[in-house]
Short mmCIF file of C-alpha atoms and ligand atoms in Angstrom, two decimals:
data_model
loop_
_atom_site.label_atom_id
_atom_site.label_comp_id
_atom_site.label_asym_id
_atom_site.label_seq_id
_atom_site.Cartn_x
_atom_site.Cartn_y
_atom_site.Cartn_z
CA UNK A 1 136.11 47.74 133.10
CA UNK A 2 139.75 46.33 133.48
CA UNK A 3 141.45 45.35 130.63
CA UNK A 4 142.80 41.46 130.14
CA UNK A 5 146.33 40.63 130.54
CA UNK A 6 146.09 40.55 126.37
CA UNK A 7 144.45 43.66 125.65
CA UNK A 8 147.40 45.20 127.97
CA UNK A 9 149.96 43.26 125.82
CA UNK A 10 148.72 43.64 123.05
CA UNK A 11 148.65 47.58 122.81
CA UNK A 12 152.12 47.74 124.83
CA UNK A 13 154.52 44.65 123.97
CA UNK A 14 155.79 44.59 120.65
CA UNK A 15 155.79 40.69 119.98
CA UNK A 16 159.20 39.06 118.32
CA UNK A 17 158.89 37.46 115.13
CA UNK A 18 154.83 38.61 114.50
CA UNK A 19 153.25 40.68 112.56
CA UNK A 20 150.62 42.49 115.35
CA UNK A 21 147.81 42.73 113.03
CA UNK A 22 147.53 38.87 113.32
CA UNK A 23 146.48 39.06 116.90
CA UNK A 24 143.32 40.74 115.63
CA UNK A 25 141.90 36.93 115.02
CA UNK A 26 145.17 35.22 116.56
CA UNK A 27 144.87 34.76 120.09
CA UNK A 28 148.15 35.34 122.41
CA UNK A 29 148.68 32.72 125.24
CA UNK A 30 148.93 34.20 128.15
CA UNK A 31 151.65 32.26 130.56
CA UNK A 32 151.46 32.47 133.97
CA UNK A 33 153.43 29.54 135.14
CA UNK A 34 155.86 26.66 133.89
CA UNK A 35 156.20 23.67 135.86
CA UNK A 36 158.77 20.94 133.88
CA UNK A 37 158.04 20.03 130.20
CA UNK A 38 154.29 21.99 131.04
CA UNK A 39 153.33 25.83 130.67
CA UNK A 40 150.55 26.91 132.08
CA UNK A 41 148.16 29.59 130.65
CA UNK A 42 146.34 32.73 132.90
CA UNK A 43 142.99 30.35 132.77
CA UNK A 44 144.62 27.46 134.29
CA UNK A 45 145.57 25.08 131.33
CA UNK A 46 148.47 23.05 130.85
CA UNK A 47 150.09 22.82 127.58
CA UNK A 48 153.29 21.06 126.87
CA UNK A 49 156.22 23.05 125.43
CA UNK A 50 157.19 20.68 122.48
CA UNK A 51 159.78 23.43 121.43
CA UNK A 52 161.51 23.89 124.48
CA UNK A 53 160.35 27.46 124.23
CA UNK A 54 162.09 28.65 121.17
CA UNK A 55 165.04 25.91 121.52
CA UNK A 56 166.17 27.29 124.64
CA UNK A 57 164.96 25.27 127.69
CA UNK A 58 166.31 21.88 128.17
CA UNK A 59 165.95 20.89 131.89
CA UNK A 60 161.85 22.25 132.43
CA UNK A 61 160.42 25.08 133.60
CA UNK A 62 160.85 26.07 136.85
CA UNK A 63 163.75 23.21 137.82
CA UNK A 64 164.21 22.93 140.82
CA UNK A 65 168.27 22.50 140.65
CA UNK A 66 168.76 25.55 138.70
CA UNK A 67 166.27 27.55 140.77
CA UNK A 68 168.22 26.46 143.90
CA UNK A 69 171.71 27.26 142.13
CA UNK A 70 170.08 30.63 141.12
CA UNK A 71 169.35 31.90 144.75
CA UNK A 72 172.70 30.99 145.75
CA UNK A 73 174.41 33.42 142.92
CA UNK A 74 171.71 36.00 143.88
CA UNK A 75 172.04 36.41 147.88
CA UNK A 76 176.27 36.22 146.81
CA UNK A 77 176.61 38.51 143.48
CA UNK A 78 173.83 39.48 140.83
CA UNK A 79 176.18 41.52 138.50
CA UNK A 80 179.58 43.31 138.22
CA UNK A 81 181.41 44.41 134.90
CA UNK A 82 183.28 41.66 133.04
CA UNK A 83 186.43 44.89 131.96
CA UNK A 84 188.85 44.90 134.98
CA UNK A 85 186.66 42.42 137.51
CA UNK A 86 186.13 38.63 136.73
CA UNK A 87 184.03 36.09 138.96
CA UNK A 88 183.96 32.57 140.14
CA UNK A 89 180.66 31.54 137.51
CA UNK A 90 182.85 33.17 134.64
CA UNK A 91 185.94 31.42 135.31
CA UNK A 92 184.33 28.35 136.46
CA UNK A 93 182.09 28.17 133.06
CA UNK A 94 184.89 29.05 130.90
CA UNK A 95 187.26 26.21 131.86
CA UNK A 96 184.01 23.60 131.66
CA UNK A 97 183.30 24.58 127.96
CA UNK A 98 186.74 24.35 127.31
CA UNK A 99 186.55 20.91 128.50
CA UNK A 100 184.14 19.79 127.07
CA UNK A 101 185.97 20.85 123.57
CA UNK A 102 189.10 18.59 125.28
CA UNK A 103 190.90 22.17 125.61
CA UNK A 104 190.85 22.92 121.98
CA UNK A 105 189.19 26.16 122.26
CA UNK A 106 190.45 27.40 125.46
CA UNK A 107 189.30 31.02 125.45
CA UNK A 108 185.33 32.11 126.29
CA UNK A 109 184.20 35.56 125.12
CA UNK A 110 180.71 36.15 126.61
CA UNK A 111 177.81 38.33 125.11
CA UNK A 112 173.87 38.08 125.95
CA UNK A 113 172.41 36.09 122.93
CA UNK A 114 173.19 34.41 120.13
CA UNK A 115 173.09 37.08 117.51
CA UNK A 116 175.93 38.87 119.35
CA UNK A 117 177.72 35.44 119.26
CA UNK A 118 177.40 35.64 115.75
CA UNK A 119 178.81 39.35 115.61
CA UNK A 120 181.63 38.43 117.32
CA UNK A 121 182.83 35.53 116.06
CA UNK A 122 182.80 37.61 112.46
CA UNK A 123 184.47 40.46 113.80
CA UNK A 124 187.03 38.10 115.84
CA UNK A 125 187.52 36.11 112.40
CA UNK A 126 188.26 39.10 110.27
CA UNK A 127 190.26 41.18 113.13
CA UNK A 128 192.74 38.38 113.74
CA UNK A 129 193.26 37.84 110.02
CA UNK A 130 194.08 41.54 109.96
CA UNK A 131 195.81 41.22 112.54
CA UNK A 132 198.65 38.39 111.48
CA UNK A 133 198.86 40.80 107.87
CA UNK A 134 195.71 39.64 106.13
CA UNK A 135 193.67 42.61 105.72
CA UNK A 136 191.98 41.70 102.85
CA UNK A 137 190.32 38.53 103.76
CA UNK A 138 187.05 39.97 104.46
CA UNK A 139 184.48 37.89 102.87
CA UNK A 140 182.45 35.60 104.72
CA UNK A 141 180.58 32.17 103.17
CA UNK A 142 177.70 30.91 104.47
CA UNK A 143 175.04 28.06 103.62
CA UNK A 144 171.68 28.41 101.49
CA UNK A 145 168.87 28.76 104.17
CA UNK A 146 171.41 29.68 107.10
CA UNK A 147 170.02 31.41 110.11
CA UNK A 148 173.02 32.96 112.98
CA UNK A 149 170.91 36.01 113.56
CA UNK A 150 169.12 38.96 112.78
CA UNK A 151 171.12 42.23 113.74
CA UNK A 152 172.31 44.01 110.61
CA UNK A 153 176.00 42.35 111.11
CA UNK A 154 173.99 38.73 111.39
CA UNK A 155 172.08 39.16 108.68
CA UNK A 156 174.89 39.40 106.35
CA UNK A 157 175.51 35.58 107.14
CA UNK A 158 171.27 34.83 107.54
CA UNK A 159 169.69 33.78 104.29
CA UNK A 160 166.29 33.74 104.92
CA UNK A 161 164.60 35.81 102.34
CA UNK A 162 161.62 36.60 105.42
CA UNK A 163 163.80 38.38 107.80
CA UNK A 164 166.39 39.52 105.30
CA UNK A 165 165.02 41.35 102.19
CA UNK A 166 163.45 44.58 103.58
CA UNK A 167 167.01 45.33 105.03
CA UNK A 168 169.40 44.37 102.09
CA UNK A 169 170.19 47.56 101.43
CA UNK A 170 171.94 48.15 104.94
CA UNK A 171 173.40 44.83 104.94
CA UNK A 172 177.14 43.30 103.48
CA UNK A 173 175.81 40.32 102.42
CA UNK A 174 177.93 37.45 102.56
CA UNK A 175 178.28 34.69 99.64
CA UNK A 176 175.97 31.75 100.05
CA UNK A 177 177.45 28.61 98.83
CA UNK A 178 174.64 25.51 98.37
CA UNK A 179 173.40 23.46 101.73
CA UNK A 180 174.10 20.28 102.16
CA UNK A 181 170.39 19.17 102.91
CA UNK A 182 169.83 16.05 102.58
CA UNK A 183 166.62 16.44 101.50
CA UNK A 184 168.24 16.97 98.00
CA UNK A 185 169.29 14.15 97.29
CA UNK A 186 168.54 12.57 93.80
CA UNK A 187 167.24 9.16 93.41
CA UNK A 188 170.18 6.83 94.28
CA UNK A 189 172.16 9.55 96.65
CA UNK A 190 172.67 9.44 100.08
CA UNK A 191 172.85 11.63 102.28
CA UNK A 192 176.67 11.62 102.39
CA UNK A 193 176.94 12.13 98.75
CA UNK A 194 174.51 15.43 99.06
CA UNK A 195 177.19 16.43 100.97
CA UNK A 196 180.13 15.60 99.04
CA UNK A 197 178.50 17.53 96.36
CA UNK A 198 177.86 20.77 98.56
CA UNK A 199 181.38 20.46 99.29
CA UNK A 200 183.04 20.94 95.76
CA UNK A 201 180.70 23.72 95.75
CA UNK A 202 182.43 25.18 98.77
CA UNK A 203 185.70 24.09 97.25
CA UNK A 204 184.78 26.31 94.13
CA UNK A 205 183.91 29.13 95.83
CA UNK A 206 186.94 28.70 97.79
CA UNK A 207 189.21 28.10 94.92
CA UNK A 208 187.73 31.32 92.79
CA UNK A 209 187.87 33.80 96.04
CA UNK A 210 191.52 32.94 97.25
CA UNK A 211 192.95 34.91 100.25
CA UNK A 212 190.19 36.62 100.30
CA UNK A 213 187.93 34.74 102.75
CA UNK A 214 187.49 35.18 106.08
CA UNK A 215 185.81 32.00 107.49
CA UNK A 216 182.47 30.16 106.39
CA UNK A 217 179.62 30.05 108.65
CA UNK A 218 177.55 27.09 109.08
CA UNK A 219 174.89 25.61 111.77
CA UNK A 220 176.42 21.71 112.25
CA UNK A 221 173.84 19.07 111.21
CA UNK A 222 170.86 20.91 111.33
CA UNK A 223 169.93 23.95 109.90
CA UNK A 224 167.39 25.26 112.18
CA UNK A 225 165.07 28.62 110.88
CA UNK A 226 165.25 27.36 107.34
CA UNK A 227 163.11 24.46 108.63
CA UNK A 228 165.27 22.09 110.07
CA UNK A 229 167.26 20.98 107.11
CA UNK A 230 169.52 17.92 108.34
CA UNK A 231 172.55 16.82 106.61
CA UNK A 232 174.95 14.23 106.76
CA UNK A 233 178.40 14.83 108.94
CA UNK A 234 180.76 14.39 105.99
CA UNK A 235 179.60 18.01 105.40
CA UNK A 236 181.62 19.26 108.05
CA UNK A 237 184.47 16.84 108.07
CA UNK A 238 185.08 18.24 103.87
CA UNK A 239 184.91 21.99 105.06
CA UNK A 240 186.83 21.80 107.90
CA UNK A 241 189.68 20.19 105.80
CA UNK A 242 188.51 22.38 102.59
CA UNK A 243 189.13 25.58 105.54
CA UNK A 244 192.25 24.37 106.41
CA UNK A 245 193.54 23.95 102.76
CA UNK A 246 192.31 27.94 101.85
CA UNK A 247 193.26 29.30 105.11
CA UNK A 248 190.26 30.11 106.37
CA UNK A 249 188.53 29.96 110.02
CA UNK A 250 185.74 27.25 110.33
CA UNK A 251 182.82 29.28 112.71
CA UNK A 252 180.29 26.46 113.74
CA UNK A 253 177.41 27.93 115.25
CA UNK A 254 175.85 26.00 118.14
CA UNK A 255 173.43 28.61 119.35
CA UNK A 256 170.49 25.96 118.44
CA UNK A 257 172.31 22.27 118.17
CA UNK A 258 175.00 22.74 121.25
CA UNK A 259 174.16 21.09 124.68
CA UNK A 260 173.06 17.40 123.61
CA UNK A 261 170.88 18.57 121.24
CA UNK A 262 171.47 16.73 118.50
CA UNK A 263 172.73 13.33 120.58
CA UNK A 264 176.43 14.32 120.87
CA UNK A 265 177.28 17.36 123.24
CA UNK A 266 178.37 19.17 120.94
CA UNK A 267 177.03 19.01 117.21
CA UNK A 268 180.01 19.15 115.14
CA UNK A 269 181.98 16.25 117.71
CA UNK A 270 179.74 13.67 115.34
CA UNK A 271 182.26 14.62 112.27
CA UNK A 272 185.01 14.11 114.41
CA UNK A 273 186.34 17.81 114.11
CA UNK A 274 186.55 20.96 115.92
CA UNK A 275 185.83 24.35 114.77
CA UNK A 276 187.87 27.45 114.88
CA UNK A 277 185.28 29.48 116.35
CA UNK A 278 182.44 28.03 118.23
CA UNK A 279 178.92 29.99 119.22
CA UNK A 280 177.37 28.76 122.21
CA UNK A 281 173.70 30.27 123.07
CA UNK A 282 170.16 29.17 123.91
CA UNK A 283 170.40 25.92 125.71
CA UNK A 284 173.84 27.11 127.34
CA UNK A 285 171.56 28.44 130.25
CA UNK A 286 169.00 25.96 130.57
CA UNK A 287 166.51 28.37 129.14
CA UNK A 288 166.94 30.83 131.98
CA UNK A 289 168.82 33.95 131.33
CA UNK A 290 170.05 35.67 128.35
CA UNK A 291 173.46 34.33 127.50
CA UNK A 292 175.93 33.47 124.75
CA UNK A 293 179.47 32.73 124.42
CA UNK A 294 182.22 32.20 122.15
CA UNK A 295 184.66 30.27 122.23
CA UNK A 296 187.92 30.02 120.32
CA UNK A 297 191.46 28.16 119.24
CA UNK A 298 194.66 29.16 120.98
CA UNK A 299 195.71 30.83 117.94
CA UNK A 300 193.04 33.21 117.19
CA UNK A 301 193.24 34.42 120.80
CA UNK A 302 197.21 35.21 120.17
CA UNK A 303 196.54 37.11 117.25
CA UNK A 304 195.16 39.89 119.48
CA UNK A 305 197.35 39.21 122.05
CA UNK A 306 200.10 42.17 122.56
CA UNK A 307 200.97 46.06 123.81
CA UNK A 308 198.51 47.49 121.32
CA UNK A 309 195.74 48.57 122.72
CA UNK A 310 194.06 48.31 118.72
CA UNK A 311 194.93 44.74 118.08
CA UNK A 312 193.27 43.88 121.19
CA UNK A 313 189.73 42.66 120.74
CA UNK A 314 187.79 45.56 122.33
CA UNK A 315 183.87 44.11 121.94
CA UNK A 316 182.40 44.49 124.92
CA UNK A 317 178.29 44.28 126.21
CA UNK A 318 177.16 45.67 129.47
CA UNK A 319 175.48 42.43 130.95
CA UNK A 320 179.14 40.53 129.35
CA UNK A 321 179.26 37.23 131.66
CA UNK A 322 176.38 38.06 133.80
CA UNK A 323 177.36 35.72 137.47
CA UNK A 324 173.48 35.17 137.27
CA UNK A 325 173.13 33.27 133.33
CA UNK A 326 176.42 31.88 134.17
CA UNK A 327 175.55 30.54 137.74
CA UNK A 328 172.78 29.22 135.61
CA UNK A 329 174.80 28.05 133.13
CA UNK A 330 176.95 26.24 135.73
CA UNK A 331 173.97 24.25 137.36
CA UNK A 332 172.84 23.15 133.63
CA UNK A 333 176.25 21.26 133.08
CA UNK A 334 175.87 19.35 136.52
CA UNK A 335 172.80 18.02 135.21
CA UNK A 336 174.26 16.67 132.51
CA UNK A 337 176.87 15.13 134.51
CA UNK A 338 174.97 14.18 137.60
CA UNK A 339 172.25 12.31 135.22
CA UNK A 340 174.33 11.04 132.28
CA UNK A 341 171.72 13.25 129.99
CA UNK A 342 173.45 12.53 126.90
CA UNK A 343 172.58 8.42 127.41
CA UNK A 344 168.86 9.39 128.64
CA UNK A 345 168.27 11.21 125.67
CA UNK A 346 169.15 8.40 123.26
CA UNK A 347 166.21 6.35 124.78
CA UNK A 348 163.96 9.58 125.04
CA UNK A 349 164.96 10.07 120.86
CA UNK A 350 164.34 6.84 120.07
CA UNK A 351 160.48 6.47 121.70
CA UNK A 352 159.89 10.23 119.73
CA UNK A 353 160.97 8.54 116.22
CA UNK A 354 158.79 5.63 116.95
CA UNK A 355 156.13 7.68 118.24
CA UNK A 356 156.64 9.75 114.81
CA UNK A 357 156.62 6.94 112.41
CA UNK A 358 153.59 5.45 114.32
CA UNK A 359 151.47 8.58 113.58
CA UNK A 360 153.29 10.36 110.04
CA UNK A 361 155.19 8.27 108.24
CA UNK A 362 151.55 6.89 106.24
CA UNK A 363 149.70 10.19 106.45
CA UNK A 364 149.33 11.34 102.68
CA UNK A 365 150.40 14.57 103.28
CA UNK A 366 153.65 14.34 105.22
CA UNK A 367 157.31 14.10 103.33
CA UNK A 368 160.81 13.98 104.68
CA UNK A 369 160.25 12.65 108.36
CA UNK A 370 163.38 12.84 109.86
CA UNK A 371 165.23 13.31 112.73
CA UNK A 372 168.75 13.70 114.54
CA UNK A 373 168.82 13.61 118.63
CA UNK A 374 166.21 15.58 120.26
CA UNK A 375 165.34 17.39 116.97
CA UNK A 376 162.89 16.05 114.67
CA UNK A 377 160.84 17.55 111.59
CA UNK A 378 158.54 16.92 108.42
CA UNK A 379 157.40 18.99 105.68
CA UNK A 380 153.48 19.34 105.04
CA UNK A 381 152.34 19.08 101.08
CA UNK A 382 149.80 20.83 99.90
CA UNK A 383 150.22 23.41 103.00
CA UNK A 384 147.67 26.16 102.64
CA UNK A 385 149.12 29.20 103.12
CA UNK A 386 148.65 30.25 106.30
CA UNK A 387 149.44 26.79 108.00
CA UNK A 388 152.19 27.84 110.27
CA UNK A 389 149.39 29.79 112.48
CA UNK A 390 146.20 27.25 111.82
CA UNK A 391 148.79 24.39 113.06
CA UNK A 392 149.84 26.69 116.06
CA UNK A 393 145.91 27.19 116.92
CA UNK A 394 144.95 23.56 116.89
CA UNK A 395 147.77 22.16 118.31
CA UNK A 396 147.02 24.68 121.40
CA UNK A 397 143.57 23.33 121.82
CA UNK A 398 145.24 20.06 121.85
CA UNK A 399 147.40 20.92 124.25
CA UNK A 400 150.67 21.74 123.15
CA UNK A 401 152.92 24.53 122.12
CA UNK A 402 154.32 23.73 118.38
CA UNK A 403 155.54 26.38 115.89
CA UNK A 404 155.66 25.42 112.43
CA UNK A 405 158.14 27.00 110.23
CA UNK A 406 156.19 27.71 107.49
CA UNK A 407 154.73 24.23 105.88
CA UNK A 408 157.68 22.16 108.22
CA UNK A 409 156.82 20.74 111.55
CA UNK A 410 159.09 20.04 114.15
CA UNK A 411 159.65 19.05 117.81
CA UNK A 412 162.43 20.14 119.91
CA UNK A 413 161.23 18.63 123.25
CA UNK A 414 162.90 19.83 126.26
CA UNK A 415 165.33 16.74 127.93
CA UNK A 416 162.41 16.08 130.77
CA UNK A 417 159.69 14.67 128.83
CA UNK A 418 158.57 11.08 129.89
CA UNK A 419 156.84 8.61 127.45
CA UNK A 420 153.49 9.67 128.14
CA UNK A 421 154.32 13.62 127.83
CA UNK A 422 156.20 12.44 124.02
CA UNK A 423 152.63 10.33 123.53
CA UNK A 424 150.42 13.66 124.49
CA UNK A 425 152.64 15.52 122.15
CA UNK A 426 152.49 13.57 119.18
CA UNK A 427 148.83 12.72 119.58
CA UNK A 428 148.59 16.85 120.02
CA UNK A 429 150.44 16.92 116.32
CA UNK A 430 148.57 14.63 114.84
CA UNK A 431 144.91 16.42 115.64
CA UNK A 432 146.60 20.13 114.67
CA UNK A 433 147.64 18.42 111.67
CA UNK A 434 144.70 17.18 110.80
CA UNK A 435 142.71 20.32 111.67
CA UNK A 436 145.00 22.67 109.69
CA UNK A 437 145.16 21.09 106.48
CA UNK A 438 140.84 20.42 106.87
C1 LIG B 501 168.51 31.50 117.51
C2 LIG B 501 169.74 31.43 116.69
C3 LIG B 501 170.59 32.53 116.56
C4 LIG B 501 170.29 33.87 117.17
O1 LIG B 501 170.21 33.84 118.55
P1 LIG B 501 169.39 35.01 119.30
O2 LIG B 501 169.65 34.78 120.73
O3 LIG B 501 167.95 34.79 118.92
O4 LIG B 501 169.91 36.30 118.78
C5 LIG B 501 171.75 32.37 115.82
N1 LIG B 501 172.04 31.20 115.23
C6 LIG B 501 171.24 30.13 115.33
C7 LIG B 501 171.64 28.84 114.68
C8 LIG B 501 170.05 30.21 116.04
O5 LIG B 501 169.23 29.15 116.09
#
């Protein structure tokens, strides 16, 4: 007797992000072939990827543009050290992020995911410090709820209790200074003034730790592992100037809301600022190969610039600006020239909120339905406690791959979906929701 594709997986793949005892009444879906917005499983079903496969995919499975793009870069050049050697797909990349920051951070350092991103951008933030005679600012801020990773040097800016606590002792933990959510606000508040009063927190913290801090951390608008927590731009536009004032580097991470995601390009461009440091993953390659980048102000790059061979910044990864993610990376940006994707995705938005408020915004047990861009959420009351895996079940017999975090649901459709894909995924949510709170 042969054993299934999920008997095979299940005694040799260590899954991400599960705990493998689970599979003992948890199914896994085996995935055999994707095909646009659609996966589909070993047994021939379709289900539609309503979170772009962990946030990553944007133009389908399987496009046809990027495939094409792909087999180009692979009969030409599949790989070739980034130390010594550069590439056409490197170069070519670098300049078009650049641009698409209007120049202000003209310098890309590559890695292969988004907690390396994360690494770097701390260890570039501290090392130039130290290296224009600041030594001791070595304290990092980040937000209540943040997520930019989980290595050990990620974690330090990740507060998510989950993926945090059985490691504190091996990690420097940063300082958390309150979120911004807006779901805080009191009667009365807006969103904005949520904000404001997240930012004399920062200001606080800033004021009692002078010259001693690095750069704060933060995830622009929406603050995606700790459940999709929106907030209101003024955030940003208070700690960039707040950053400037102390003397300390603003580091947006973009791994999640870069690349249209949240309706502008880039996330932070809605506040009307630019960060110091800027971490680029997931969607930077369509969903196709592992690849992250960051990318950073003239000054920061002179402050490693010289003879020493010290003060130079010597990270370095094996696969560092792989011509395959970036050839990938490359066709992704055409798309969103060659079909205007940021102007689509305003229309595609809109029918998802209406299709949202159609089926949640009465149902007695959903609160905070909101959304920015191509990212929208609610929180489930009354949740039992193992929702997040019920809701996963039932929305899979329905037809569609959704991931609760914890009791919040949320869709992150990749930019493909038509109206009657958003209608089969919302009519999907609605069942699983149903069935997992029954
Ligand atoms: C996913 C994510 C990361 C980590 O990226 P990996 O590629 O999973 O290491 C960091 N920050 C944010 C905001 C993310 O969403």
């Amino acid at each position: 007797m042969s054993a299934t594709l999920l008997q095979r997986s299940l005694a040799a793949v260590w899954h991400p992000c599960t705990q493998m005892q689970h599979h003992e009444s948890l199914p896994l879906t085996p995935i055999v072939r994707g095909e646009g917005a659609w996966l589909i499983t070993e047994d021939g079903r379709r289900l539609l990827d309503g979170i772009s496969s962990w946030w990553v995919n944007l133009f389908g499975h399987c496009n046809p543009r990027i495939n094409a793009a792909l087999r180009e870069q692979l009969e030409r050049l599949e790989h070739v050290l980034l130390a010594g050697c550069t590439h056409p797909p490197a170069v070519e990349l670098a300049e078009r992020l650049s641009e698409r920051t209007d120049g202000a951070l003209g310098h890309a350092f590559y890695a292969s995911d988004g907690a390396s991103a994360t690494e770097i951008a701390l260890k570039m933030s501290f090392h130039a410090w130290r290296n224009q005679g600041f030594p001791q600012k070595d304290r990092f801020l980040c937000l209540e709820g943040s997520y930019h990773g989980e290595t050990v040097g990620a974690l330090a800016v990740t507060d998510v209790a989950l993926f945090k606590d059985a490691y504190a002792p091996l990690v420097r933990q940063a300082d958390t200074v309150p979120s911004p959510d807006a779901r805080q606000a009191a009667p009365g508040e807006t969103p904005a003034d949520v904000a404001r009063r997240a930012a004399h927190a920062l200001q606080a913290k800033l004021e009692a730790e002078e010259g001693r801090v690095a750069a704060l951390i933060v995830e622009p608008l929406v603050q995606g592992a700790a459940g999709m927590a929106m907030h209101d731009p003024e955030y940003l536009r208070q700690a960039r100037a707040l950053c400037d004032r102390y003397q300390a580097h603003l580091i947006c991470d973009e791994i999640a809301v870069g690349f249209g995601r949240t309706g502008t390009f880039f996330a932070h461009e809605q506040a009307g600022i630019r960060p110091d440091l800027l971490c680029l993953s997931k969607g930077i390659s369509g969903g196709y190969l592992p690849l992250s980048a960051v990318l950073c102000r003239e000054e920061i790059f002179r402050a490693f610039y010289g003879v020493d061979l010290r003060k130079g910044f010597l990270h370095s990864h094996s696969y560092t600006g792989n011509p395959l993610a970036c050839r990938a990376a490359l066709a992704t940006l055409d798309i969103f020239e060659e079909d205007d994707v940021l102007v689509a995705n305003r229309a595609r938005a809109n029918l998802l909120g209406r299709l949202l408020e159609n089926s949640f915004s009465g149902h007695e047990a959903v609160r905070h339905l909101r959304q920015r861009g191509m990212i929208a959420a609610f929180d489930v009351d009354g949740a039992p406690e193992d929702f997040s895996r019920r809701f996963f079940m039932a929305a899979l017999d329905a037809g569609a791959l959704l991931r609760p975090i914890g009791n919040t649901v949320y869709f992150m459709p990749p930019y493909v979906m038509g109206a009657p894909e958003l209608q089969t995924l919302v009519a999907a949510a609605a069942a699983a929701l149903d069935k997992a709170l029954a």
